[in-house]
XYZ file of C-alpha atoms in Angstrom:
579
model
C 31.684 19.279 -4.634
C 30.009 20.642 -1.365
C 31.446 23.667 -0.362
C 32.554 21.680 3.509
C 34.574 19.414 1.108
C 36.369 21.998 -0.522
C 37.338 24.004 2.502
C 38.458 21.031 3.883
C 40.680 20.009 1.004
C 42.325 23.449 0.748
C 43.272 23.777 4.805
C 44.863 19.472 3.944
C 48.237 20.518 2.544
C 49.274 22.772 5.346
C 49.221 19.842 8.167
C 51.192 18.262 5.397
C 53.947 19.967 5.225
C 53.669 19.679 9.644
C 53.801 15.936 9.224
C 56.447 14.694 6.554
C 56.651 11.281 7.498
C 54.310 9.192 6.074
C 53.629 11.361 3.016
C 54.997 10.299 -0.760
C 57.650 12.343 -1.896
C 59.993 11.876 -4.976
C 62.267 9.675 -2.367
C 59.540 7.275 -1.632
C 59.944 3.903 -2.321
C 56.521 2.396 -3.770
C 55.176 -1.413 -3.489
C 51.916 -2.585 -5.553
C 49.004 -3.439 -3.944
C 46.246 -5.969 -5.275
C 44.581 -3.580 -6.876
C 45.712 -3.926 -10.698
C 45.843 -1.393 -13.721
C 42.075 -1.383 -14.624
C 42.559 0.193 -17.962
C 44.436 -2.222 -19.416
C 44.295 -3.011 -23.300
C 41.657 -5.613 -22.746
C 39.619 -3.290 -20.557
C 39.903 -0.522 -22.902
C 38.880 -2.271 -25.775
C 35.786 -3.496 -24.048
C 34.539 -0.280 -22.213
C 35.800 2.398 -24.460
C 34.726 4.128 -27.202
C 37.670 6.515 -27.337
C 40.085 7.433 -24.382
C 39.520 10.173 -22.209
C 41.981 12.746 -21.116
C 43.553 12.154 -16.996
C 40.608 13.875 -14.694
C 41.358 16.846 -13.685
C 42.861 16.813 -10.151
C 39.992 18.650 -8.321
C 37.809 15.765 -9.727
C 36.180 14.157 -6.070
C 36.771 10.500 -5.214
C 35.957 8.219 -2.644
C 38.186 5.211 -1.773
C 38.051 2.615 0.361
C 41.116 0.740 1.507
C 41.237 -2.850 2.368
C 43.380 -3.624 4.938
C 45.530 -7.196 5.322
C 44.536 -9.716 7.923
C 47.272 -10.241 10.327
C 47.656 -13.708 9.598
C 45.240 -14.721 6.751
C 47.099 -18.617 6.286
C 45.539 -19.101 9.723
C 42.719 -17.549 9.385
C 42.477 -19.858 6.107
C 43.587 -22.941 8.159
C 41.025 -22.101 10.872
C 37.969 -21.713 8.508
C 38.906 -25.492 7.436
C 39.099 -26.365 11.103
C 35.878 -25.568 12.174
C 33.951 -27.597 9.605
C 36.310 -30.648 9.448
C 35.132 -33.685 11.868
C 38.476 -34.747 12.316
C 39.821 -31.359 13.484
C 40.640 -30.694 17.321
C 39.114 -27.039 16.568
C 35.861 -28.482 14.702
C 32.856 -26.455 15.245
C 34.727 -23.672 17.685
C 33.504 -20.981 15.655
C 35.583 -17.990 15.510
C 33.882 -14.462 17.203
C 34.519 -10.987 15.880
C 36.034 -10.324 19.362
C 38.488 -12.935 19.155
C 39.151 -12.054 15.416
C 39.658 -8.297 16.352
C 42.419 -9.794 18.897
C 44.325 -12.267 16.757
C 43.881 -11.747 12.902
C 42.272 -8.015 12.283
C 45.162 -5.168 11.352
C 46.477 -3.379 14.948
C 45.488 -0.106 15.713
C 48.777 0.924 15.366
C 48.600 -0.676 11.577
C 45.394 1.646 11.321
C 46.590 4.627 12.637
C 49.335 5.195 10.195
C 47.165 4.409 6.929
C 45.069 6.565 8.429
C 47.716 9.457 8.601
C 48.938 8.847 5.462
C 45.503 9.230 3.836
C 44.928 12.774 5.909
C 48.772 14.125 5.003
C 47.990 13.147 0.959
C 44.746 15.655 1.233
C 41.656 12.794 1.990
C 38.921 13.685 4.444
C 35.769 12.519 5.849
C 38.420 8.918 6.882
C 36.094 5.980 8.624
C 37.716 2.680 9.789
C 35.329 -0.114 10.229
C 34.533 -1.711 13.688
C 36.922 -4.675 12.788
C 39.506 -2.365 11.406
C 39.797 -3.898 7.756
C 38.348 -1.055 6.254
C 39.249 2.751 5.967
C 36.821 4.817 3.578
C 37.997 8.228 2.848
C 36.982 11.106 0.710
C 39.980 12.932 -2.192
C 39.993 14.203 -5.535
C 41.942 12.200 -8.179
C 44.902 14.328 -7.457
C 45.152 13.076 -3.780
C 44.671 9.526 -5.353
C 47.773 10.236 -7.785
C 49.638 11.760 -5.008
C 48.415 8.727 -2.232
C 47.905 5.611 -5.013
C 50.721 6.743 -7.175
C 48.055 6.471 -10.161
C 46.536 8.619 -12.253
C 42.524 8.494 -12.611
C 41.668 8.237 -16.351
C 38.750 8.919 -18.306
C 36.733 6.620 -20.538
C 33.701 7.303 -22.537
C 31.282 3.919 -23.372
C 27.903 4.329 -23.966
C 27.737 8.112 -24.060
C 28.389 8.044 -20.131
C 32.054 9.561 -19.424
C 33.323 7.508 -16.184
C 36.764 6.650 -14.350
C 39.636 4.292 -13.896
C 42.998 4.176 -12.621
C 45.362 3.814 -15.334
C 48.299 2.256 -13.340
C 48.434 -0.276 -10.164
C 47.640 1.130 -7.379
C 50.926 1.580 -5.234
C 51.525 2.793 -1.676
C 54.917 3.186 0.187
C 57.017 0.420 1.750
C 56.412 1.351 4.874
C 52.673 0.702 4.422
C 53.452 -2.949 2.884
C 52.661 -4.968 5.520
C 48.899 -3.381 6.327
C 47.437 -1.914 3.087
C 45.965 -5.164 0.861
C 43.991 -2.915 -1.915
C 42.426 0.689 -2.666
C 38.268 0.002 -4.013
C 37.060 2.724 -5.395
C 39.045 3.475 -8.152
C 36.695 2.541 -10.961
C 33.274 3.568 -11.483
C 33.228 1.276 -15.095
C 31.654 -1.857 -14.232
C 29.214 -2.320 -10.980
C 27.062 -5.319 -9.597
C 24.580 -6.181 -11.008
C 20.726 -8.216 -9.585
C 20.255 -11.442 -10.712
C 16.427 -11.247 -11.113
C 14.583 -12.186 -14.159
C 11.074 -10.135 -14.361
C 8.397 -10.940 -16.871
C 4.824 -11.761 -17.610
C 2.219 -14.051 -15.220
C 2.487 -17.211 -17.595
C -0.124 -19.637 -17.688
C 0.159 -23.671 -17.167
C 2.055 -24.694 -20.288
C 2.622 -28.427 -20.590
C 5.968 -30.033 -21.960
C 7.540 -33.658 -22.084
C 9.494 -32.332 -18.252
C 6.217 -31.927 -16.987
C 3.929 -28.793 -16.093
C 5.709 -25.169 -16.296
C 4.237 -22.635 -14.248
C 4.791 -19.954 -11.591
C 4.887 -20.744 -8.215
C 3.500 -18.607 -4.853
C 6.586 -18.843 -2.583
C 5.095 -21.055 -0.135
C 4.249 -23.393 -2.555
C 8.220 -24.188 -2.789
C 8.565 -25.334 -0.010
C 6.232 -28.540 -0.641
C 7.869 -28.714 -4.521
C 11.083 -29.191 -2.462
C 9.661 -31.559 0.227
C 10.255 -29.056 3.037
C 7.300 -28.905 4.524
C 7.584 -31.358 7.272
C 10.586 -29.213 8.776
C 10.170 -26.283 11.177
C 9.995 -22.946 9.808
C 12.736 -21.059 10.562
C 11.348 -18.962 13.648
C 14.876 -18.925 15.580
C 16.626 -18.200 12.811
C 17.905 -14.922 11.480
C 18.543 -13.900 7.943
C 20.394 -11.069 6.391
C 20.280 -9.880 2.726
C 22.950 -7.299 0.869
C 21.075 -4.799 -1.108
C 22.475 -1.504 -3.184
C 20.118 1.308 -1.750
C 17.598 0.908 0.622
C 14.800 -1.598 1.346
C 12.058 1.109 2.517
C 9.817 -0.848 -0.330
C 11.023 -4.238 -0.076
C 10.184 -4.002 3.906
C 6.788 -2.869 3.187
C 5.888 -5.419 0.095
C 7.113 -8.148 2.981
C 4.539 -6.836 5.728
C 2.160 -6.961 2.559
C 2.853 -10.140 1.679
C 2.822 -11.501 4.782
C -0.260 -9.896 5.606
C -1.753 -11.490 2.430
C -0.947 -15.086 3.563
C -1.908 -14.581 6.895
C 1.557 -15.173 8.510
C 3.686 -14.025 11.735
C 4.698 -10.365 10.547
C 8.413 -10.723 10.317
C 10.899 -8.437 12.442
C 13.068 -6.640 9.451
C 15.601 -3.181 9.843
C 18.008 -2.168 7.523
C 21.612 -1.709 8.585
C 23.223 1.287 6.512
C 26.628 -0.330 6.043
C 29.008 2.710 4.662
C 29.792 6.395 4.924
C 27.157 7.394 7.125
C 26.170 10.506 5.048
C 26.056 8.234 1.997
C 22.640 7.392 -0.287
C 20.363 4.881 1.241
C 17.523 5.879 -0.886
C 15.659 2.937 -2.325
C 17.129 1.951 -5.814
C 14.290 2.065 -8.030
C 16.422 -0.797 -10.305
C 16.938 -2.959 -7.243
C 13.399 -2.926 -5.908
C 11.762 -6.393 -7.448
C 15.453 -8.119 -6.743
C 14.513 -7.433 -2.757
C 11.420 -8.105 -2.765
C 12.040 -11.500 -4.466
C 15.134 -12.513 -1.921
C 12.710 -11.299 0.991
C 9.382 -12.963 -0.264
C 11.405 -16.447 -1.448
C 12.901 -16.202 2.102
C 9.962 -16.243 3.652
C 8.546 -18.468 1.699
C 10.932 -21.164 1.424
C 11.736 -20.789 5.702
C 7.567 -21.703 6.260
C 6.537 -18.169 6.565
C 8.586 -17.522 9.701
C 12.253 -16.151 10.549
C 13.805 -14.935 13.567
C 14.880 -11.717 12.054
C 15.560 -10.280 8.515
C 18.678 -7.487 8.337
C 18.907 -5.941 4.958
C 22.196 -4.889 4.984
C 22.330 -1.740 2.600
C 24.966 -0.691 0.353
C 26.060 3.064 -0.263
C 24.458 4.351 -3.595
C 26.821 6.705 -3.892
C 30.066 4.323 -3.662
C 32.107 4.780 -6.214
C 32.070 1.169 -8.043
C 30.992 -2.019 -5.845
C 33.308 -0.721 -2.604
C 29.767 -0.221 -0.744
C 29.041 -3.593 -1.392
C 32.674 -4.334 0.356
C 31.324 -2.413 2.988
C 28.020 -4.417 3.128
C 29.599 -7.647 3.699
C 31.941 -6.513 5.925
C 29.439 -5.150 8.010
C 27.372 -8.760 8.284
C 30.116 -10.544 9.541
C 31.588 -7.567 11.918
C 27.881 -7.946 13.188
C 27.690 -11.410 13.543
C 23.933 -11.204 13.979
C 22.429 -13.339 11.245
C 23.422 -17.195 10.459
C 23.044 -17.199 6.421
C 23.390 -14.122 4.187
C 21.648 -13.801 0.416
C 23.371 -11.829 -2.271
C 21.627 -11.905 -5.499
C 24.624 -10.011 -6.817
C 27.551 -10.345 -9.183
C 29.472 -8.668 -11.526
C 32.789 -9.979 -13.887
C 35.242 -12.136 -11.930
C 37.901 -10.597 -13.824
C 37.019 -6.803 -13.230
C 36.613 -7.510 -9.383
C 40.104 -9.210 -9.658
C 41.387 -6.166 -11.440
C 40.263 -3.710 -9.436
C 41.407 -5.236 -5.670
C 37.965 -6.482 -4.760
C 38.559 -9.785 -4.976
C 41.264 -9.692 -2.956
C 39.380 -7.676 0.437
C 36.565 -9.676 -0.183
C 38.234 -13.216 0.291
C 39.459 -12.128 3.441
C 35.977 -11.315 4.281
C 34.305 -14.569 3.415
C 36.620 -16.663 5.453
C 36.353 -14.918 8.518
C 32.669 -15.442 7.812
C 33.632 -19.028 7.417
C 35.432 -19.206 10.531
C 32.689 -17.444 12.711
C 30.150 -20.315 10.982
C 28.362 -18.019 8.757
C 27.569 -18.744 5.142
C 27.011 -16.370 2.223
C 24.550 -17.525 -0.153
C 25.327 -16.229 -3.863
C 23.281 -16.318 -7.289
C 25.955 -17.892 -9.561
C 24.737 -15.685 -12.570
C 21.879 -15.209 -15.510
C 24.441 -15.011 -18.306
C 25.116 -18.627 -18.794
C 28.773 -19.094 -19.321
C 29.898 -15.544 -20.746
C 29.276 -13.077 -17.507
C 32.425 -10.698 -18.653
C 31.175 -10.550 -22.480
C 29.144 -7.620 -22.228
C 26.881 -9.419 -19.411
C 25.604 -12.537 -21.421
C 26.516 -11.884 -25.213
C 27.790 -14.985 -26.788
C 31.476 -15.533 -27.717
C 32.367 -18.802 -28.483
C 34.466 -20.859 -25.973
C 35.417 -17.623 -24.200
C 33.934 -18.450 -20.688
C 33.947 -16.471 -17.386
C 32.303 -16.672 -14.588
C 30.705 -13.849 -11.954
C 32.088 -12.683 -8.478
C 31.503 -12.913 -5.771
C 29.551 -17.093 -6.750
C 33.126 -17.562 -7.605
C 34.450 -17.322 -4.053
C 35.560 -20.712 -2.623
C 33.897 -19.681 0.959
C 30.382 -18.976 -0.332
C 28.042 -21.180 -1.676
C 27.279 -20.378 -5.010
C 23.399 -21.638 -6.125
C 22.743 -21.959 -10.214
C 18.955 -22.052 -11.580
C 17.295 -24.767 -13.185
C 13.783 -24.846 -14.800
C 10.654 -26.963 -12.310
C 8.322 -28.657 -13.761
C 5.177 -30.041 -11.976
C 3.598 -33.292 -12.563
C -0.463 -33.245 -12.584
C -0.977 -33.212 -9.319
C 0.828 -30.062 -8.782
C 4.394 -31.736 -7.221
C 7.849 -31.956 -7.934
C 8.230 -33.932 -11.594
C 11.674 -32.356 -12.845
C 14.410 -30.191 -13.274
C 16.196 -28.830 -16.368
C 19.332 -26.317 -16.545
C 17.549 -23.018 -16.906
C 18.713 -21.864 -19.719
C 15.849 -19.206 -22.332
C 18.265 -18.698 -25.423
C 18.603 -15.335 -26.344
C 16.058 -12.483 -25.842
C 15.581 -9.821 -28.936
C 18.771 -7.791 -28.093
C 20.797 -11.261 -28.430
C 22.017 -11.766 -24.739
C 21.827 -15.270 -23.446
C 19.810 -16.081 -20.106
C 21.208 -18.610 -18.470
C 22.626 -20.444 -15.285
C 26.141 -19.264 -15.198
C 28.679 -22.107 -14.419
C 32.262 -22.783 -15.320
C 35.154 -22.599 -13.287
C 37.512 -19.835 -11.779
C 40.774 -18.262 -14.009
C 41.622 -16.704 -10.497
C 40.342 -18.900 -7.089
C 41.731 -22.117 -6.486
C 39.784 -25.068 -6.283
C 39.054 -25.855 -2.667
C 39.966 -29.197 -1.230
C 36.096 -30.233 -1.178
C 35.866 -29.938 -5.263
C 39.341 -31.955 -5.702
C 37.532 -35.549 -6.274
C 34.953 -34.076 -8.945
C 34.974 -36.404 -11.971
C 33.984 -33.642 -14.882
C 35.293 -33.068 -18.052
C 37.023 -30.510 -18.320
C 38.295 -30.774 -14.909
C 38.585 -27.339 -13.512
C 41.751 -25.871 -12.599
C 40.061 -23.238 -10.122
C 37.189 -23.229 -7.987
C 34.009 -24.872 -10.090
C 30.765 -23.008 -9.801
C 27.552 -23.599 -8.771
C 27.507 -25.789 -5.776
C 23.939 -26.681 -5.834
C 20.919 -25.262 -7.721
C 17.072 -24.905 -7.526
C 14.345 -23.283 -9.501
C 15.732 -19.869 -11.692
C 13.070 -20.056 -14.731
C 11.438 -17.045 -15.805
C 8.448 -19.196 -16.932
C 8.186 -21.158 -14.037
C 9.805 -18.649 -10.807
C 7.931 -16.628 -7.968
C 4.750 -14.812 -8.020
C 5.299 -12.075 -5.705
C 4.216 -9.162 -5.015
C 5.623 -5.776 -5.918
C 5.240 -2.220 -5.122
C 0.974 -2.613 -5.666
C 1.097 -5.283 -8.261
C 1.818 -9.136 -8.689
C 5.173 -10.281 -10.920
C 6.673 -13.376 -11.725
C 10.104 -13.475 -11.591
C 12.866 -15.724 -12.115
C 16.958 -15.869 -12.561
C 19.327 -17.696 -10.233
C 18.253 -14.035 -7.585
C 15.629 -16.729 -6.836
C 17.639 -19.967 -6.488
C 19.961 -18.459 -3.968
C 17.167 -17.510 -1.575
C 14.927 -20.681 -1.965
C 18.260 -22.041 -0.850
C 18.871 -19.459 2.121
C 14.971 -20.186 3.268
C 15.612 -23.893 3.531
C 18.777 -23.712 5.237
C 17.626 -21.325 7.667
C 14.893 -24.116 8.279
C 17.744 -26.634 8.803
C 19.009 -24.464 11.514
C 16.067 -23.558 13.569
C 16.218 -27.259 13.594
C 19.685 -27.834 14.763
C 19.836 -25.052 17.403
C 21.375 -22.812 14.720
C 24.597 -25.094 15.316
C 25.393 -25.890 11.067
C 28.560 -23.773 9.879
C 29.756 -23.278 6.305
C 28.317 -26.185 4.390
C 30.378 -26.461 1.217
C 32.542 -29.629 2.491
C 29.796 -31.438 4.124
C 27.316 -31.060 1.082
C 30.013 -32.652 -1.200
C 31.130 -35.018 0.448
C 27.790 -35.992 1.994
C 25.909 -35.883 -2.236
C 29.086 -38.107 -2.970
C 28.070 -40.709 -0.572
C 24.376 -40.578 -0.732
C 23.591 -39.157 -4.461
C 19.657 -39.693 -3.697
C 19.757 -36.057 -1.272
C 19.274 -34.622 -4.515
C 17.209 -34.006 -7.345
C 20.322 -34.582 -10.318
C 19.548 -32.440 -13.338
C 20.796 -34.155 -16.305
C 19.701 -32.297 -19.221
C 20.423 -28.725 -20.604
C 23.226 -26.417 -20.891
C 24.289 -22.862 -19.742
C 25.722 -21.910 -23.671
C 24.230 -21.078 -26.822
C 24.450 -23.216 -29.995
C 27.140 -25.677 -29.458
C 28.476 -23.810 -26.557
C 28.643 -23.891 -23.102
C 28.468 -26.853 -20.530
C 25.950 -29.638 -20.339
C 24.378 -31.249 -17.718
C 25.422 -34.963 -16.878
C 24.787 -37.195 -13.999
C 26.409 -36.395 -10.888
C 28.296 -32.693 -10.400
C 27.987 -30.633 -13.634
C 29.143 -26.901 -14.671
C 25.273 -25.790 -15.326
C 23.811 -26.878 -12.455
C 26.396 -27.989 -9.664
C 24.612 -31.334 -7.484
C 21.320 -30.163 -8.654
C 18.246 -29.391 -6.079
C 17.865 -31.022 -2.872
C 15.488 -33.079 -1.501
C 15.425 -31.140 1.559
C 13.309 -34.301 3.476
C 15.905 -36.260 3.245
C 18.697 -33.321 3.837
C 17.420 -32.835 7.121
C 16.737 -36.616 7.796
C 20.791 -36.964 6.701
C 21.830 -33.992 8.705
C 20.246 -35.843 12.298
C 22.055 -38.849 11.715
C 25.726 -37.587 10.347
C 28.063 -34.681 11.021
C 26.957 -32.481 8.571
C 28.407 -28.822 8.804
C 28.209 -29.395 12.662
C-alpha cells in the first residue's frame, strides 16, 4: 500500500469517533443489499482448491457502491414508452439532465453514503457525474466494519484471491439509497469474446465457400452497401485498459484502405489515478470491434469513444464504471461490448443489479448497448465453455433485457464471392476440451421482456431468451484485420456484435440518428416480415447431444438469424421501427 494511503487510513478513525452518526456500531440495525454471499458452497466448490484464512484487515480494497434510482418502476415504464408507437411519450428520449432531476439518488442521498464510507476508514471517495456511483478506497477491515462482511481468501489455480463471505449489509438508515457494494470479489472477471487463429484458405463445403473476410467486404455479404456509411454517426466501445494500440492499428487500417481517418479518444471512465495502460490480453478484441466497425459502417463514423475500464478495479466494477460513464455522457448512439462473464457470478456479486439500472436509463435516453452473447455455447459458468450435460447458463451482461445481445453463426460464400449461408457457429472442442460456440439459452435471473412473450420455442424460456439476432462469429470464416504489425483472422461472437453496431450506425446516419432501443421493433417487425432476415436453421450451440438447435424462425443458437440489412433499411423508411 502507498505510503499516502496508509497515512490516510491511520488519521480515519479519529474523525470517527467526531462523527458517530452514521457509523456501525454493535446497536446498528443492518439491511442486505443486492450484493449476495459470493462464497457460497457452489462458488467454493468451483473456484477453490482449499479455503483461505479471513484477509488480514490491513489488506487494501477498492469498492464501488451502486446507488438506487429514485424511482426505477418509472424509469422502467419510461424506457417502454419511448419505443412503443402507441405511447403518448414515444420517442421523447430521456436526457441525463432530466434523469439527474427526476430518477438519479439526491445529493442529500449521496452525501450521507458518502459520510458513512469516510467515518468506517475509506478514502480516495468519487461519486459519478449522475450520482449512481461512489468508488472508494479501504482495507478489508473497513469493508467488515462498513459491509458487515468479512473478505475471505480462496486459492484456485495457484493464484490466492478474495471474496466476501457474507451479504453485503449496510444500516437501515442507508436502505433507501445504497442498491449494492462491486468490488468485493476479485474471483471471476470479464472476459473478450474474440476468437484468434490462423489465415485459412478457401475451403469448400455443402454451405458453400468458408473463408475470411476483409471488413469491408461485410458489408456487401450483408447487402449493406447501398446505405450511407455512417459519417454522422458516433460509436463508443467498452474496453478493460487502454486503446493506445487499437487507435493506432485503426489509423493503420484506415490508412491501408484509403479511407476518411476516423476521429477516436479514449474516455478513462474510473478512479482517475487508476491503470489505463493498454491490456496486452485485450489488444486483438479492440482492434477487431474498431476495424469491424469501420468496416461494417462503409469506412466512415462520426466519432469512435473507447470508453476504458480501470485495470486495476477490483473484479468487473471498472467495467460498471465504463458503462456508466457512456450513458452519463450521452455522446455516442450505439455502444459495443465484446464482454461477458457468468450471469450467475455478476448476480452474486451485486453487478447485475447496478448494471440494469444502467441499461434502462440508456434505454430511455435512446441508446443501445450492443453485446457478444458468448463463445462458450450453452455452458458460460462451467469453467468458461467445459461441457456438463444439460447444465446451461448463459453470460452477462447479453443477458440483460435492455441490450441487444448478437450470437455468431458460420458465412459461407457462394462462387461468386456473395452471401450463400449461415450455420450456428459452433467448432466442437479445441485440445484442452472447451467448447466454442454461440452461447444461447435463456436467463435463471432476468425476466423475459414483453417483446420475447409470443416466441413459439421449445423449451419456452421462463427469463429473458438470448441472442436477439446474429451474424458471422466463425473462426474459419471471421475478419482479417490487422494487428499490432501483422494480419489475423479472428472470429467469436466479439465480431458479430460489431458487424451489428457498424450496420446500425449506418441505419442511423440514415434516419437523422432518430432510431432508439431496437429490441421491440426488431421482433415484432421479423414476426411480420420473416424475409428481413437471413434464418439459420441448422447447428447447435452444445456438444454431443447437448445444447440447442437451430429451427426456423427464433432459436436459442442463433436468435432471428442475420439481417438482410437492404431490406432492414427499406422496412425501417416505410414503418415505425425504433422511431
Amino acid at each position: 500500500m502507498k505510503s499516502t494511503l496508509k497515512a490516510a487510513l491511520l488519521a480515519i478513525p479519529l474523525a470517527v469517533a467526531a462523527l458517530p452518526t452514521y457509523a456501525a456500531n454493535a446497536t446498528t440495525r443492518w439491511v442486505p443489499t443486492a450484493t449476495h454471499a459470493f462464497l457460497t458452497s457452489t462458488q467454493l466448490r468451483a473456484f477453490a482448491e482449499r479455503p483461505q484464512l479471513e484477509a488480514a484487515a490491513g489488506e487494501p480494497a477498492h469498492v464501488v457502491v451502486s446507488m438506487k434510482v429514485r424511482d426505477f418502476g418509472k424509469l422502467r415504464d419510461l424506457a417502454a414508452a419511448v419505443t412503443r408507437p402507441s405511447e403518448p411519450s414515444y420517442h421523447q428520449f430521456l436526457t441525463p439532465e432530466v434523469f439527474l432531476e427526476k430518477f438519479a439518488p439526491t445529493a442529500r442521498q449521496v452525501e450521507r453514503v458518502v459520510a458513512y464510507l469516510r467515518q468506517n476508514g475509506f478514502v480516495n471517495i468519487e461519486v459519478s457525474k449522475n450520482r449512481m456511483l461512489i468508488s472508494a478506497d479501504g482495507t478489508a477491515g473497513t469493508v467488515k466494519a462498513a459491509f458487515n462482511t468479512p473478505l475471505t481468501h480462496i486459492s484456485r489455480n495457484g493464484r490466492l484471491m478474495h471474496a466476501n463471505a457474507a451479504p453485503a449489509q449496510v444500516p437501515d438508515t442507508l436502505s433507501d439509497s445504497v442498491l449494492s457494494v462491486l468490488g468485493l470479489q476479485n474471483v471471476t472477471r470479464a472476459h473478450t469474446m474474440a476468437r484468434p487463429g490462423p489465415r485459412t484458405a478457401p475451403k469448400s463445403a455443402a454451405a458453400g465457400v468458408e473463408q475470411g473476410h476483409a471488413p469491408l467486404e461485410f458489408a456487401a455479404l450483408y447487402h449493406a452497401s447501398d446505405l450511407p456509411t455512417a459519417a454522422q454517426t458516433s460509436v463508443g466501445i467498452i474496453t478493460i485498459g487502454g486503446a493506445a494500440q487499437a487507435s493506432d492499428d485503426l489509423a493503420h487500417f484506415t490508412s491501408m484502405n484509403n479511407l476518411p481517418t476516423i476521429k477516436a479518444s479514449t474516455v478513462r471512465t474510473g478512479n482517475p489515478g487508476g491503470d489505463y495502460s493498454d491490456d496486452q490480453e485485450g489488444q486483438v478484441e479492440w482492434d477487431l470491434d474498431s476495424q469491424s466497425i469501420v468496416g461494417a459502417a462503409g469506412g466512415e463514423i462520426k466519432e469512435l469513444v473507447f470508453y476504458a475500464a480501470d485495470l486495476a478495479a477490483s473484479g468487473n466494477s471498472g467495467l460498471t464504471q465504463a458503462f456508466n460513464q457512456a450513458v452519463t455522457d450521452n455522446r455516442v448512439r450505439l455502444i459495443n461490448v465484446s464482454l461477458g462473464w457468468c450471469e450467475a457470478d455478476a448476480y452474486s456479486d451485486g453487478t447485475v443489479a447496478a448494471e440494469e439500472q444502467i441499461f434502462t436509463a440508456a434505454v430511455a435516453q435512446g441508446q443501445t448497448f450492443s453485446v457478444s452473447s458468448g463463445d462458450e455455447g450453452a455452458y458460460e459458468c462451467n469453467n468458461r465453455g467445459y461441457p456438463d450435460g444439460s447444465t446451461y447458463s448463459l453470460s452477462w451482461p447479453a443477458s440483460s433485457p435492455n441490450v441487444i445481445a448478437v450470437g455468431g453463426t458460420t458465412l459461407y460464400t457462394n462462387s461468386s464471392g456473395g452471401y450463400a449461408n449461415e450455420t450456428v457457429w459452433n467448432e466442437g472442442l479445441d485440445q484442452n476440451g472447451k467448447l466454442w460456440a454461440s452461447t444461447g439459452g435463456f436467463s435463471a435471473y432476468l425476466p423475459k421482456p414483453s417483446w420475447q412473450h409470443s416466441l413459439n420455442i421449445s423449451p419456452a424460456p421462463t427469463g429473458r431468451a438470448v441472442p436477439d439476432v446474429s451474424f458471422d462469429g466463425a473462426q474459419s470464416t471471421g475478419a482479417i484485420i490487422y494487428a499490432a504489425g501483422q494480419s489475423m483472422q479472428v472470429g467469436g461472437t466479439s465480431l458479430s456484435s460489431p458487424l451489428f453496431v457498424g450496420f446500425m450506425a449506418r441505419l442511423q446516419s440514415a434516419n437523422g440518428n432518430s432510431l432508439g432501443f431496437p429490441a421491440s421493433s426488431i421482433y415484432a417487425a421479423v414476426a411480420s416480415t420473416p424475409s428481413l432476415v437471413h434464418d439459420v436453421t441448422s447447428g447447435n450451440n452444445g456438444y454431443g447431444r447437448y445444447g440447442y438447435r437451430a429451427r426456423r424462425g427464433w432459436d436459442y443458437p442463433t436468435g432471428w438469424g442475420s439481417f438482410d440489412m437492404a431490406k432492414l433499411a427499406a422496412y425501417v423508411k416505410s414503418h415505425p421501427f425504433a422511431r
